[in-house]
JSON list of C-alpha atoms and ligand atoms in Angstrom, two decimals:
[
{"chain": "A", "resi": 5, "resn": "UNK", "atom": "CA", "xyz": [133.35, 87.49, 111.67]},
{"chain": "A", "resi": 6, "resn": "UNK", "atom": "CA", "xyz": [136.70, 86.30, 110.30]},
{"chain": "A", "resi": 7, "resn": "UNK", "atom": "CA", "xyz": [138.07, 82.84, 111.09]},
{"chain": "A", "resi": 8, "resn": "UNK", "atom": "CA", "xyz": [141.03, 84.27, 113.05]},
{"chain": "A", "resi": 9, "resn": "UNK", "atom": "CA", "xyz": [138.74, 86.44, 115.19]},
{"chain": "A", "resi": 10, "resn": "UNK", "atom": "CA", "xyz": [136.34, 83.60, 115.99]},
{"chain": "A", "resi": 11, "resn": "UNK", "atom": "CA", "xyz": [139.15, 81.08, 116.54]},
{"chain": "A", "resi": 12, "resn": "UNK", "atom": "CA", "xyz": [140.90, 83.49, 118.88]},
{"chain": "A", "resi": 13, "resn": "UNK", "atom": "CA", "xyz": [137.73, 84.06, 120.86]},
{"chain": "A", "resi": 14, "resn": "UNK", "atom": "CA", "xyz": [137.15, 80.31, 121.16]},
{"chain": "A", "resi": 15, "resn": "UNK", "atom": "CA", "xyz": [140.74, 79.65, 122.30]},
{"chain": "A", "resi": 16, "resn": "UNK", "atom": "CA", "xyz": [140.62, 82.49, 124.84]},
{"chain": "A", "resi": 17, "resn": "UNK", "atom": "CA", "xyz": [137.35, 81.13, 126.19]},
{"chain": "A", "resi": 18, "resn": "UNK", "atom": "CA", "xyz": [138.84, 77.62, 126.48]},
{"chain": "A", "resi": 19, "resn": "UNK", "atom": "CA", "xyz": [141.94, 79.01, 128.23]},
{"chain": "A", "resi": 20, "resn": "UNK", "atom": "CA", "xyz": [139.81, 80.90, 130.74]},
{"chain": "A", "resi": 21, "resn": "UNK", "atom": "CA", "xyz": [137.56, 77.89, 131.33]},
{"chain": "A", "resi": 22, "resn": "UNK", "atom": "CA", "xyz": [140.55, 75.59, 131.89]},
{"chain": "A", "resi": 23, "resn": "UNK", "atom": "CA", "xyz": [142.07, 78.11, 134.32]},
{"chain": "A", "resi": 24, "resn": "UNK", "atom": "CA", "xyz": [138.88, 78.40, 136.34]},
{"chain": "A", "resi": 25, "resn": "UNK", "atom": "CA", "xyz": [138.33, 74.62, 136.31]},
{"chain": "A", "resi": 26, "resn": "UNK", "atom": "CA", "xyz": [141.86, 74.21, 137.68]},
{"chain": "A", "resi": 27, "resn": "UNK", "atom": "CA", "xyz": [141.08, 76.63, 140.51]},
{"chain": "A", "resi": 28, "resn": "UNK", "atom": "CA", "xyz": [143.48, 79.23, 139.13]},
{"chain": "A", "resi": 29, "resn": "UNK", "atom": "CA", "xyz": [142.77, 82.94, 138.57]},
{"chain": "A", "resi": 30, "resn": "UNK", "atom": "CA", "xyz": [141.04, 83.58, 135.25]},
{"chain": "A", "resi": 31, "resn": "UNK", "atom": "CA", "xyz": [144.04, 85.62, 134.06]},
{"chain": "A", "resi": 32, "resn": "UNK", "atom": "CA", "xyz": [146.72, 83.17, 135.26]},
{"chain": "A", "resi": 33, "resn": "UNK", "atom": "CA", "xyz": [147.58, 82.02, 131.75]},
{"chain": "A", "resi": 34, "resn": "UNK", "atom": "CA", "xyz": [148.97, 84.12, 128.90]},
{"chain": "A", "resi": 35, "resn": "UNK", "atom": "CA", "xyz": [148.09, 83.17, 125.37]},
{"chain": "A", "resi": 36, "resn": "UNK", "atom": "CA", "xyz": [150.98, 83.20, 122.90]},
{"chain": "A", "resi": 37, "resn": "UNK", "atom": "CA", "xyz": [149.69, 83.12, 119.32]},
{"chain": "A", "resi": 38, "resn": "UNK", "atom": "CA", "xyz": [152.12, 81.08, 117.20]},
{"chain": "A", "resi": 39, "resn": "UNK", "atom": "CA", "xyz": [152.11, 82.73, 113.79]},
{"chain": "A", "resi": 40, "resn": "UNK", "atom": "CA", "xyz": [154.88, 80.79, 112.04]},
{"chain": "A", "resi": 41, "resn": "UNK", "atom": "CA", "xyz": [154.20, 80.20, 108.32]},
{"chain": "A", "resi": 42, "resn": "UNK", "atom": "CA", "xyz": [151.35, 82.74, 108.36]},
{"chain": "A", "resi": 43, "resn": "UNK", "atom": "CA", "xyz": [151.73, 86.17, 106.74]},
{"chain": "A", "resi": 44, "resn": "UNK", "atom": "CA", "xyz": [152.03, 89.51, 108.52]},
{"chain": "A", "resi": 45, "resn": "UNK", "atom": "CA", "xyz": [148.42, 90.26, 107.56]},
{"chain": "A", "resi": 46, "resn": "UNK", "atom": "CA", "xyz": [147.23, 87.31, 109.67]},
{"chain": "A", "resi": 47, "resn": "UNK", "atom": "CA", "xyz": [149.15, 88.69, 112.64]},
{"chain": "A", "resi": 48, "resn": "UNK", "atom": "CA", "xyz": [147.62, 92.12, 112.04]},
{"chain": "A", "resi": 49, "resn": "UNK", "atom": "CA", "xyz": [144.18, 90.57, 112.02]},
{"chain": "A", "resi": 50, "resn": "UNK", "atom": "CA", "xyz": [144.85, 88.78, 115.31]},
{"chain": "A", "resi": 51, "resn": "UNK", "atom": "CA", "xyz": [146.11, 92.06, 116.77]},
{"chain": "A", "resi": 52, "resn": "UNK", "atom": "CA", "xyz": [142.90, 93.77, 115.73]},
{"chain": "A", "resi": 53, "resn": "UNK", "atom": "CA", "xyz": [141.08, 90.98, 117.59]},
{"chain": "A", "resi": 54, "resn": "UNK", "atom": "CA", "xyz": [143.01, 91.89, 120.75]},
{"chain": "A", "resi": 55, "resn": "UNK", "atom": "CA", "xyz": [146.07, 89.60, 120.62]},
{"chain": "A", "resi": 56, "resn": "UNK", "atom": "CA", "xyz": [149.47, 91.21, 121.26]},
{"chain": "A", "resi": 57, "resn": "UNK", "atom": "CA", "xyz": [151.95, 88.34, 121.96]},
{"chain": "A", "resi": 58, "resn": "UNK", "atom": "CA", "xyz": [153.18, 86.30, 118.99]},
{"chain": "A", "resi": 59, "resn": "UNK", "atom": "CA", "xyz": [155.55, 83.34, 118.68]},
{"chain": "A", "resi": 60, "resn": "UNK", "atom": "CA", "xyz": [157.83, 82.62, 115.73]},
{"chain": "A", "resi": 61, "resn": "UNK", "atom": "CA", "xyz": [160.21, 79.71, 114.99]},
{"chain": "A", "resi": 62, "resn": "UNK", "atom": "CA", "xyz": [162.12, 80.74, 111.89]},
{"chain": "A", "resi": 63, "resn": "UNK", "atom": "CA", "xyz": [164.36, 83.78, 112.22]},
{"chain": "A", "resi": 64, "resn": "UNK", "atom": "CA", "xyz": [164.25, 85.25, 108.72]},
{"chain": "A", "resi": 65, "resn": "UNK", "atom": "CA", "xyz": [160.50, 84.82, 108.43]},
{"chain": "A", "resi": 66, "resn": "UNK", "atom": "CA", "xyz": [160.09, 86.42, 111.86]},
{"chain": "A", "resi": 67, "resn": "UNK", "atom": "CA", "xyz": [162.33, 89.40, 111.05]},
{"chain": "A", "resi": 68, "resn": "UNK", "atom": "CA", "xyz": [160.31, 90.09, 107.89]},
{"chain": "A", "resi": 69, "resn": "UNK", "atom": "CA", "xyz": [157.07, 90.10, 109.89]},
{"chain": "A", "resi": 70, "resn": "UNK", "atom": "CA", "xyz": [158.48, 92.16, 112.74]},
{"chain": "A", "resi": 71, "resn": "UNK", "atom": "CA", "xyz": [159.58, 94.75, 110.18]},
{"chain": "A", "resi": 72, "resn": "UNK", "atom": "CA", "xyz": [156.23, 94.77, 108.38]},
{"chain": "A", "resi": 73, "resn": "UNK", "atom": "CA", "xyz": [154.35, 95.20, 111.68]},
{"chain": "A", "resi": 74, "resn": "UNK", "atom": "CA", "xyz": [156.58, 97.82, 113.26]},
{"chain": "A", "resi": 75, "resn": "UNK", "atom": "CA", "xyz": [153.59, 100.15, 113.60]},
{"chain": "A", "resi": 76, "resn": "UNK", "atom": "CA", "xyz": [151.90, 97.82, 116.13]},
{"chain": "A", "resi": 77, "resn": "UNK", "atom": "CA", "xyz": [152.87, 97.43, 119.83]},
{"chain": "A", "resi": 78, "resn": "UNK", "atom": "CA", "xyz": [153.50, 93.67, 119.61]},
{"chain": "A", "resi": 79, "resn": "UNK", "atom": "CA", "xyz": [155.45, 91.36, 121.92]},
{"chain": "A", "resi": 80, "resn": "UNK", "atom": "CA", "xyz": [157.59, 88.86, 120.00]},
{"chain": "A", "resi": 81, "resn": "UNK", "atom": "CA", "xyz": [158.66, 85.46, 121.35]},
{"chain": "A", "resi": 82, "resn": "UNK", "atom": "CA", "xyz": [161.31, 83.34, 119.63]},
{"chain": "A", "resi": 83, "resn": "UNK", "atom": "CA", "xyz": [160.24, 79.71, 120.17]},
{"chain": "A", "resi": 84, "resn": "UNK", "atom": "CA", "xyz": [162.34, 77.84, 117.59]},
{"chain": "A", "resi": 85, "resn": "UNK", "atom": "CA", "xyz": [165.69, 76.08, 117.88]},
{"chain": "A", "resi": 86, "resn": "UNK", "atom": "CA", "xyz": [168.53, 78.61, 118.28]},
{"chain": "A", "resi": 87, "resn": "UNK", "atom": "CA", "xyz": [171.72, 78.44, 116.22]},
{"chain": "A", "resi": 88, "resn": "UNK", "atom": "CA", "xyz": [174.56, 80.38, 117.82]},
{"chain": "A", "resi": 89, "resn": "UNK", "atom": "CA", "xyz": [175.19, 82.43, 114.69]},
{"chain": "A", "resi": 90, "resn": "UNK", "atom": "CA", "xyz": [171.62, 83.76, 114.90]},
{"chain": "A", "resi": 91, "resn": "UNK", "atom": "CA", "xyz": [171.71, 85.03, 118.48]},
{"chain": "A", "resi": 92, "resn": "UNK", "atom": "CA", "xyz": [172.45, 88.66, 117.63]},
{"chain": "A", "resi": 93, "resn": "UNK", "atom": "CA", "xyz": [169.32, 89.14, 115.55]},
{"chain": "A", "resi": 94, "resn": "UNK", "atom": "CA", "xyz": [167.27, 87.33, 118.18]},
{"chain": "A", "resi": 95, "resn": "UNK", "atom": "CA", "xyz": [168.70, 89.51, 120.97]},
{"chain": "A", "resi": 96, "resn": "UNK", "atom": "CA", "xyz": [167.96, 92.66, 118.98]},
{"chain": "A", "resi": 97, "resn": "UNK", "atom": "CA", "xyz": [164.39, 91.92, 117.88]},
{"chain": "A", "resi": 98, "resn": "UNK", "atom": "CA", "xyz": [162.61, 89.73, 120.42]},
{"chain": "A", "resi": 99, "resn": "UNK", "atom": "CA", "xyz": [161.15, 90.20, 123.90]},
{"chain": "A", "resi": 100, "resn": "UNK", "atom": "CA", "xyz": [161.29, 86.54, 124.93]},
{"chain": "A", "resi": 101, "resn": "UNK", "atom": "CA", "xyz": [163.31, 83.45, 123.95]},
{"chain": "A", "resi": 102, "resn": "UNK", "atom": "CA", "xyz": [161.83, 80.08, 124.97]},
{"chain": "A", "resi": 103, "resn": "UNK", "atom": "CA", "xyz": [164.29, 77.51, 123.63]},
{"chain": "A", "resi": 104, "resn": "UNK", "atom": "CA", "xyz": [167.54, 78.19, 125.51]},
{"chain": "A", "resi": 105, "resn": "UNK", "atom": "CA", "xyz": [169.20, 74.89, 126.37]},
{"chain": "A", "resi": 106, "resn": "UNK", "atom": "CA", "xyz": [172.91, 75.67, 126.62]},
{"chain": "A", "resi": 107, "resn": "UNK", "atom": "CA", "xyz": [175.09, 78.23, 128.32]},
{"chain": "A", "resi": 108, "resn": "UNK", "atom": "CA", "xyz": [176.92, 79.34, 125.19]},
{"chain": "A", "resi": 109, "resn": "UNK", "atom": "CA", "xyz": [173.69, 80.53, 123.57]},
{"chain": "A", "resi": 110, "resn": "UNK", "atom": "CA", "xyz": [172.61, 82.30, 126.76]},
{"chain": "A", "resi": 111, "resn": "UNK", "atom": "CA", "xyz": [175.97, 84.07, 127.05]},
{"chain": "A", "resi": 112, "resn": "UNK", "atom": "CA", "xyz": [175.76, 85.29, 123.48]},
{"chain": "A", "resi": 113, "resn": "UNK", "atom": "CA", "xyz": [172.16, 86.51, 123.92]},
{"chain": "A", "resi": 114, "resn": "UNK", "atom": "CA", "xyz": [173.19, 88.43, 127.04]},
{"chain": "A", "resi": 115, "resn": "UNK", "atom": "CA", "xyz": [176.28, 89.96, 125.42]},
{"chain": "A", "resi": 116, "resn": "UNK", "atom": "CA", "xyz": [174.32, 90.95, 122.31]},
{"chain": "A", "resi": 117, "resn": "UNK", "atom": "CA", "xyz": [171.20, 92.35, 123.98]},
{"chain": "A", "resi": 118, "resn": "UNK", "atom": "CA", "xyz": [171.22, 96.10, 123.24]},
{"chain": "A", "resi": 119, "resn": "UNK", "atom": "CA", "xyz": [171.61, 98.34, 126.31]},
{"chain": "A", "resi": 120, "resn": "UNK", "atom": "CA", "xyz": [168.66, 100.41, 125.10]},
{"chain": "A", "resi": 121, "resn": "UNK", "atom": "CA", "xyz": [166.30, 97.43, 125.52]},
{"chain": "A", "resi": 122, "resn": "UNK", "atom": "CA", "xyz": [165.03, 95.80, 128.72]},
{"chain": "A", "resi": 123, "resn": "UNK", "atom": "CA", "xyz": [166.61, 92.47, 129.70]},
{"chain": "A", "resi": 124, "resn": "UNK", "atom": "CA", "xyz": [165.63, 89.60, 127.41]},
{"chain": "A", "resi": 125, "resn": "UNK", "atom": "CA", "xyz": [163.13, 87.19, 129.00]},
{"chain": "A", "resi": 126, "resn": "UNK", "atom": "CA", "xyz": [164.42, 83.61, 128.92]},
{"chain": "A", "resi": 127, "resn": "UNK", "atom": "CA", "xyz": [162.89, 80.16, 129.35]},
{"chain": "A", "resi": 128, "resn": "UNK", "atom": "CA", "xyz": [165.11, 77.10, 129.54]},
{"chain": "A", "resi": 129, "resn": "UNK", "atom": "CA", "xyz": [163.88, 74.28, 127.32]},
{"chain": "A", "resi": 130, "resn": "UNK", "atom": "CA", "xyz": [163.74, 70.98, 129.18]},
{"chain": "A", "resi": 131, "resn": "UNK", "atom": "CA", "xyz": [163.86, 67.62, 127.49]},
{"chain": "A", "resi": 132, "resn": "UNK", "atom": "CA", "xyz": [161.08, 66.04, 129.54]},
{"chain": "A", "resi": 133, "resn": "UNK", "atom": "CA", "xyz": [159.97, 62.47, 128.98]},
{"chain": "A", "resi": 134, "resn": "UNK", "atom": "CA", "xyz": [158.54, 62.24, 125.52]},
{"chain": "A", "resi": 135, "resn": "UNK", "atom": "CA", "xyz": [160.01, 65.51, 124.26]},
{"chain": "A", "resi": 136, "resn": "UNK", "atom": "CA", "xyz": [159.13, 65.75, 120.57]},
{"chain": "A", "resi": 137, "resn": "UNK", "atom": "CA", "xyz": [162.30, 67.57, 119.53]},
{"chain": "A", "resi": 138, "resn": "UNK", "atom": "CA", "xyz": [165.83, 66.54, 120.39]},
{"chain": "A", "resi": 139, "resn": "UNK", "atom": "CA", "xyz": [166.55, 69.93, 121.94]},
{"chain": "A", "resi": 140, "resn": "UNK", "atom": "CA", "xyz": [166.32, 70.72, 125.60]},
{"chain": "A", "resi": 141, "resn": "UNK", "atom": "CA", "xyz": [168.49, 70.27, 128.65]},
{"chain": "A", "resi": 142, "resn": "UNK", "atom": "CA", "xyz": [168.11, 67.06, 130.65]},
{"chain": "A", "resi": 143, "resn": "UNK", "atom": "CA", "xyz": [165.98, 67.54, 133.81]},
{"chain": "A", "resi": 144, "resn": "UNK", "atom": "CA", "xyz": [168.89, 66.66, 136.10]},
{"chain": "A", "resi": 145, "resn": "UNK", "atom": "CA", "xyz": [171.02, 69.38, 134.47]},
{"chain": "A", "resi": 146, "resn": "UNK", "atom": "CA", "xyz": [168.50, 72.24, 134.60]},
{"chain": "A", "resi": 147, "resn": "UNK", "atom": "CA", "xyz": [169.50, 73.46, 138.05]},
{"chain": "A", "resi": 148, "resn": "UNK", "atom": "CA", "xyz": [173.12, 73.95, 137.03]},
{"chain": "A", "resi": 149, "resn": "UNK", "atom": "CA", "xyz": [172.19, 75.73, 133.78]},
{"chain": "A", "resi": 150, "resn": "UNK", "atom": "CA", "xyz": [169.69, 77.94, 135.61]},
{"chain": "A", "resi": 151, "resn": "UNK", "atom": "CA", "xyz": [172.34, 78.89, 138.16]},
{"chain": "A", "resi": 152, "resn": "UNK", "atom": "CA", "xyz": [174.63, 80.05, 135.34]},
{"chain": "A", "resi": 153, "resn": "UNK", "atom": "CA", "xyz": [171.97, 81.80, 133.23]},
{"chain": "A", "resi": 154, "resn": "UNK", "atom": "CA", "xyz": [170.52, 83.72, 136.18]},
{"chain": "A", "resi": 155, "resn": "UNK", "atom": "CA", "xyz": [173.85, 85.52, 136.58]},
{"chain": "A", "resi": 156, "resn": "UNK", "atom": "CA", "xyz": [173.94, 86.88, 133.02]},
{"chain": "A", "resi": 157, "resn": "UNK", "atom": "CA", "xyz": [173.30, 90.63, 133.23]},
{"chain": "A", "resi": 158, "resn": "UNK", "atom": "CA", "xyz": [171.18, 91.28, 130.16]},
{"chain": "A", "resi": 159, "resn": "UNK", "atom": "CA", "xyz": [168.86, 88.29, 130.59]},
{"chain": "A", "resi": 160, "resn": "UNK", "atom": "CA", "xyz": [165.90, 87.75, 132.87]},
{"chain": "A", "resi": 161, "resn": "UNK", "atom": "CA", "xyz": [165.45, 84.07, 133.64]},
{"chain": "A", "resi": 162, "resn": "UNK", "atom": "CA", "xyz": [161.68, 83.57, 133.72]},
{"chain": "A", "resi": 163, "resn": "UNK", "atom": "CA", "xyz": [161.11, 79.82, 133.72]},
{"chain": "A", "resi": 164, "resn": "UNK", "atom": "CA", "xyz": [160.95, 76.56, 131.83]},
{"chain": "A", "resi": 165, "resn": "UNK", "atom": "CA", "xyz": [159.60, 75.46, 128.46]},
{"chain": "A", "resi": 166, "resn": "UNK", "atom": "CA", "xyz": [158.83, 72.04, 127.00]},
{"chain": "A", "resi": 167, "resn": "UNK", "atom": "CA", "xyz": [157.49, 70.55, 123.77]},
{"chain": "A", "resi": 168, "resn": "UNK", "atom": "CA", "xyz": [156.13, 67.09, 124.69]},
{"chain": "A", "resi": 169, "resn": "UNK", "atom": "CA", "xyz": [155.50, 64.70, 121.82]},
{"chain": "A", "resi": 170, "resn": "UNK", "atom": "CA", "xyz": [151.90, 64.98, 120.57]},
{"chain": "A", "resi": 171, "resn": "UNK", "atom": "CA", "xyz": [149.68, 62.26, 122.03]},
{"chain": "A", "resi": 172, "resn": "UNK", "atom": "CA", "xyz": [145.89, 62.11, 122.12]},
{"chain": "A", "resi": 173, "resn": "UNK", "atom": "CA", "xyz": [145.37, 60.27, 125.39]},
{"chain": "A", "resi": 174, "resn": "UNK", "atom": "CA", "xyz": [144.95, 62.94, 128.11]},
{"chain": "A", "resi": 175, "resn": "UNK", "atom": "CA", "xyz": [146.52, 60.56, 130.65]},
{"chain": "A", "resi": 176, "resn": "UNK", "atom": "CA", "xyz": [149.71, 60.34, 128.61]},
{"chain": "A", "resi": 177, "resn": "UNK", "atom": "CA", "xyz": [149.58, 64.08, 127.89]},
{"chain": "A", "resi": 178, "resn": "UNK", "atom": "CA", "xyz": [149.66, 64.89, 131.57]},
{"chain": "A", "resi": 179, "resn": "UNK", "atom": "CA", "xyz": [152.90, 63.20, 132.69]},
{"chain": "A", "resi": 180, "resn": "UNK", "atom": "CA", "xyz": [155.43, 65.61, 131.11]},
{"chain": "A", "resi": 181, "resn": "UNK", "atom": "CA", "xyz": [153.44, 68.62, 132.35]},
{"chain": "A", "resi": 182, "resn": "UNK", "atom": "CA", "xyz": [153.47, 67.23, 135.90]},
{"chain": "A", "resi": 183, "resn": "UNK", "atom": "CA", "xyz": [157.22, 66.70, 135.55]},
{"chain": "A", "resi": 184, "resn": "UNK", "atom": "CA", "xyz": [157.65, 70.33, 134.50]},
{"chain": "A", "resi": 185, "resn": "UNK", "atom": "CA", "xyz": [155.54, 71.66, 137.36]},
{"chain": "A", "resi": 186, "resn": "UNK", "atom": "CA", "xyz": [157.56, 69.65, 139.88]},
{"chain": "A", "resi": 187, "resn": "UNK", "atom": "CA", "xyz": [160.85, 70.70, 138.31]},
{"chain": "A", "resi": 188, "resn": "UNK", "atom": "CA", "xyz": [159.95, 74.38, 138.56]},
{"chain": "A", "resi": 189, "resn": "UNK", "atom": "CA", "xyz": [159.01, 73.89, 142.21]},
{"chain": "A", "resi": 190, "resn": "UNK", "atom": "CA", "xyz": [162.36, 72.21, 142.93]},
{"chain": "A", "resi": 191, "resn": "UNK", "atom": "CA", "xyz": [164.28, 75.04, 141.23]},
{"chain": "A", "resi": 192, "resn": "UNK", "atom": "CA", "xyz": [162.36, 77.71, 143.11]},
{"chain": "A", "resi": 193, "resn": "UNK", "atom": "CA", "xyz": [162.94, 75.84, 146.38]},
{"chain": "A", "resi": 194, "resn": "UNK", "atom": "CA", "xyz": [166.67, 76.05, 145.54]},
{"chain": "A", "resi": 195, "resn": "UNK", "atom": "CA", "xyz": [166.47, 79.83, 145.37]},
{"chain": "A", "resi": 196, "resn": "UNK", "atom": "CA", "xyz": [165.46, 80.52, 141.78]},
{"chain": "A", "resi": 197, "resn": "UNK", "atom": "CA", "xyz": [162.63, 82.97, 141.29]},
{"chain": "A", "resi": 198, "resn": "UNK", "atom": "CA", "xyz": [160.98, 81.70, 138.15]},
{"chain": "A", "resi": 199, "resn": "UNK", "atom": "CA", "xyz": [157.35, 82.52, 137.40]},
{"chain": "A", "resi": 200, "resn": "UNK", "atom": "CA", "xyz": [156.86, 80.93, 133.98]},
{"chain": "A", "resi": 201, "resn": "UNK", "atom": "CA", "xyz": [155.93, 77.51, 132.66]},
{"chain": "A", "resi": 202, "resn": "UNK", "atom": "CA", "xyz": [155.71, 77.70, 128.86]},
{"chain": "A", "resi": 203, "resn": "UNK", "atom": "CA", "xyz": [153.86, 74.52, 127.88]},
{"chain": "A", "resi": 204, "resn": "UNK", "atom": "CA", "xyz": [150.73, 73.43, 126.05]},
{"chain": "A", "resi": 205, "resn": "UNK", "atom": "CA", "xyz": [149.88, 73.73, 122.34]},
{"chain": "A", "resi": 206, "resn": "UNK", "atom": "CA", "xyz": [146.66, 73.50, 120.32]},
{"chain": "A", "resi": 207, "resn": "UNK", "atom": "CA", "xyz": [146.01, 69.83, 121.14]},
{"chain": "A", "resi": 208, "resn": "UNK", "atom": "CA", "xyz": [146.94, 69.81, 124.83]},
{"chain": "A", "resi": 209, "resn": "UNK", "atom": "CA", "xyz": [146.76, 73.30, 126.32]},
{"chain": "A", "resi": 210, "resn": "UNK", "atom": "CA", "xyz": [143.83, 72.48, 128.62]},
{"chain": "A", "resi": 211, "resn": "UNK", "atom": "CA", "xyz": [145.82, 69.70, 130.32]},
{"chain": "A", "resi": 212, "resn": "UNK", "atom": "CA", "xyz": [148.91, 71.95, 130.50]},
{"chain": "A", "resi": 213, "resn": "UNK", "atom": "CA", "xyz": [146.83, 74.63, 132.23]},
{"chain": "A", "resi": 214, "resn": "UNK", "atom": "CA", "xyz": [145.61, 72.10, 134.79]},
{"chain": "A", "resi": 215, "resn": "UNK", "atom": "CA", "xyz": [149.26, 71.39, 135.60]},
{"chain": "A", "resi": 216, "resn": "UNK", "atom": "CA", "xyz": [150.31, 75.01, 135.96]},
{"chain": "A", "resi": 217, "resn": "UNK", "atom": "CA", "xyz": [151.18, 76.39, 132.50]},
{"chain": "A", "resi": 218, "resn": "UNK", "atom": "CA", "xyz": [151.49, 80.19, 132.58]},
{"chain": "A", "resi": 219, "resn": "UNK", "atom": "CA", "xyz": [152.09, 80.57, 128.83]},
{"chain": "A", "resi": 220, "resn": "UNK", "atom": "CA", "xyz": [150.36, 78.36, 126.28]},
{"chain": "A", "resi": 221, "resn": "UNK", "atom": "CA", "xyz": [151.72, 78.48, 122.73]},
{"chain": "A", "resi": 222, "resn": "UNK", "atom": "CA", "xyz": [148.82, 78.05, 120.31]},
{"chain": "A", "resi": 223, "resn": "UNK", "atom": "CA", "xyz": [149.12, 78.14, 116.53]},
{"chain": "A", "resi": 224, "resn": "UNK", "atom": "CA", "xyz": [146.79, 75.83, 114.60]},
{"chain": "A", "resi": 225, "resn": "UNK", "atom": "CA", "xyz": [143.72, 76.49, 116.75]},
{"chain": "A", "resi": 226, "resn": "UNK", "atom": "CA", "xyz": [144.02, 80.22, 115.98]},
{"chain": "A", "resi": 227, "resn": "UNK", "atom": "CA", "xyz": [145.43, 80.48, 112.45]},
{"chain": "A", "resi": 228, "resn": "UNK", "atom": "CA", "xyz": [144.42, 77.11, 110.99]},
{"chain": "A", "resi": 229, "resn": "UNK", "atom": "CA", "xyz": [146.51, 74.23, 109.65]},
{"chain": "A", "resi": 230, "resn": "UNK", "atom": "CA", "xyz": [150.01, 75.11, 108.48]},
{"chain": "A", "resi": 231, "resn": "UNK", "atom": "CA", "xyz": [151.22, 74.51, 104.96]},
{"chain": "A", "resi": 232, "resn": "UNK", "atom": "CA", "xyz": [154.84, 73.47, 105.37]},
{"chain": "A", "resi": 233, "resn": "UNK", "atom": "CA", "xyz": [155.58, 73.69, 101.65]},
{"chain": "A", "resi": 234, "resn": "UNK", "atom": "CA", "xyz": [157.38, 76.99, 101.77]},
{"chain": "A", "resi": 235, "resn": "UNK", "atom": "CA", "xyz": [159.07, 76.50, 105.10]},
{"chain": "A", "resi": 236, "resn": "UNK", "atom": "CA", "xyz": [162.78, 77.19, 105.58]},
{"chain": "B", "resi": 324, "resn": "PLP", "atom": "C1", "xyz": [154.51, 75.35, 116.15]},
{"chain": "B", "resi": 324, "resn": "PLP", "atom": "C2", "xyz": [154.74, 75.42, 117.61]},
{"chain": "B", "resi": 324, "resn": "PLP", "atom": "C3", "xyz": [153.66, 75.64, 118.50]},
{"chain": "B", "resi": 324, "resn": "PLP", "atom": "C4", "xyz": [152.20, 75.72, 118.07]},
{"chain": "B", "resi": 324, "resn": "PLP", "atom": "O1", "xyz": [151.73, 74.45, 117.75]},
{"chain": "B", "resi": 324, "resn": "PLP", "atom": "P1", "xyz": [150.17, 74.18, 117.39]},
{"chain": "B", "resi": 324, "resn": "PLP", "atom": "O2", "xyz": [150.03, 72.73, 117.52]},
{"chain": "B", "resi": 324, "resn": "PLP", "atom": "O3", "xyz": [149.98, 74.69, 116.01]},
{"chain": "B", "resi": 324, "resn": "PLP", "atom": "O4", "xyz": [149.36, 74.94, 118.37]},
{"chain": "B", "resi": 324, "resn": "PLP", "atom": "C5", "xyz": [153.96, 75.76, 119.85]},
{"chain": "B", "resi": 324, "resn": "PLP", "atom": "N1", "xyz": [155.22, 75.69, 120.31]},
{"chain": "B", "resi": 324, "resn": "PLP", "atom": "C6", "xyz": [156.28, 75.47, 119.49]},
{"chain": "B", "resi": 324, "resn": "PLP", "atom": "C7", "xyz": [157.64, 75.39, 120.05]},
{"chain": "B", "resi": 324, "resn": "PLP", "atom": "C8", "xyz": [156.06, 75.32, 118.12]},
{"chain": "B", "resi": 324, "resn": "PLP", "atom": "O5", "xyz": [157.11, 75.08, 117.32]}
]
């Protein structure tokens, strides 16, 4: 058995166990395999092990892989920071975008989404307490942004995404996930119809699932440690 196959099986088992332990349906959580820095052949191997949804952070690297794997029915998620001059390629090649945090980017993605493709699935990135990156909209500004994004014709506003700073203490891990769960509930009570909480990575996905994650984004636990040497 290859490492990717056995890692994937272990992660899927842990996701299912966390879902059941949280009293949620066993298929409540979708696993997004984060393949950044790993070659197309690693993605192919994960596909052969049953994985179809993959997350990428770096546009050029992602486009190369998407091209090399055109023969497979894969679902591609862009999870990196979005520069406005890169929106066209993102709109043309991805199924989901997780890091939208300003209207200008959303407007460009909507305008540039080809008519021949279904609407682009969008998550708004929220800068929750302890957000590791500087991106993300402030929690008190999410409602306004959501109200604007939901009107864009070629986008489908699905939910919220966060990247909390990595901490080992499960008590500290939990707070930003609770904040996200409550924020989604507030937005839906205000009339939004969002079904997605994209949160939880290799080191904290079990806690994220307890707090309502519907997509966990897992890289290291599936593909192994990343070598950042060649990164863009
Ligand atoms: C790299 C990355 C991940 C995966 O992180 P791991 O710790 O390797 O599981 C998840 N989400 C985002 C936004 C990332 O950039």
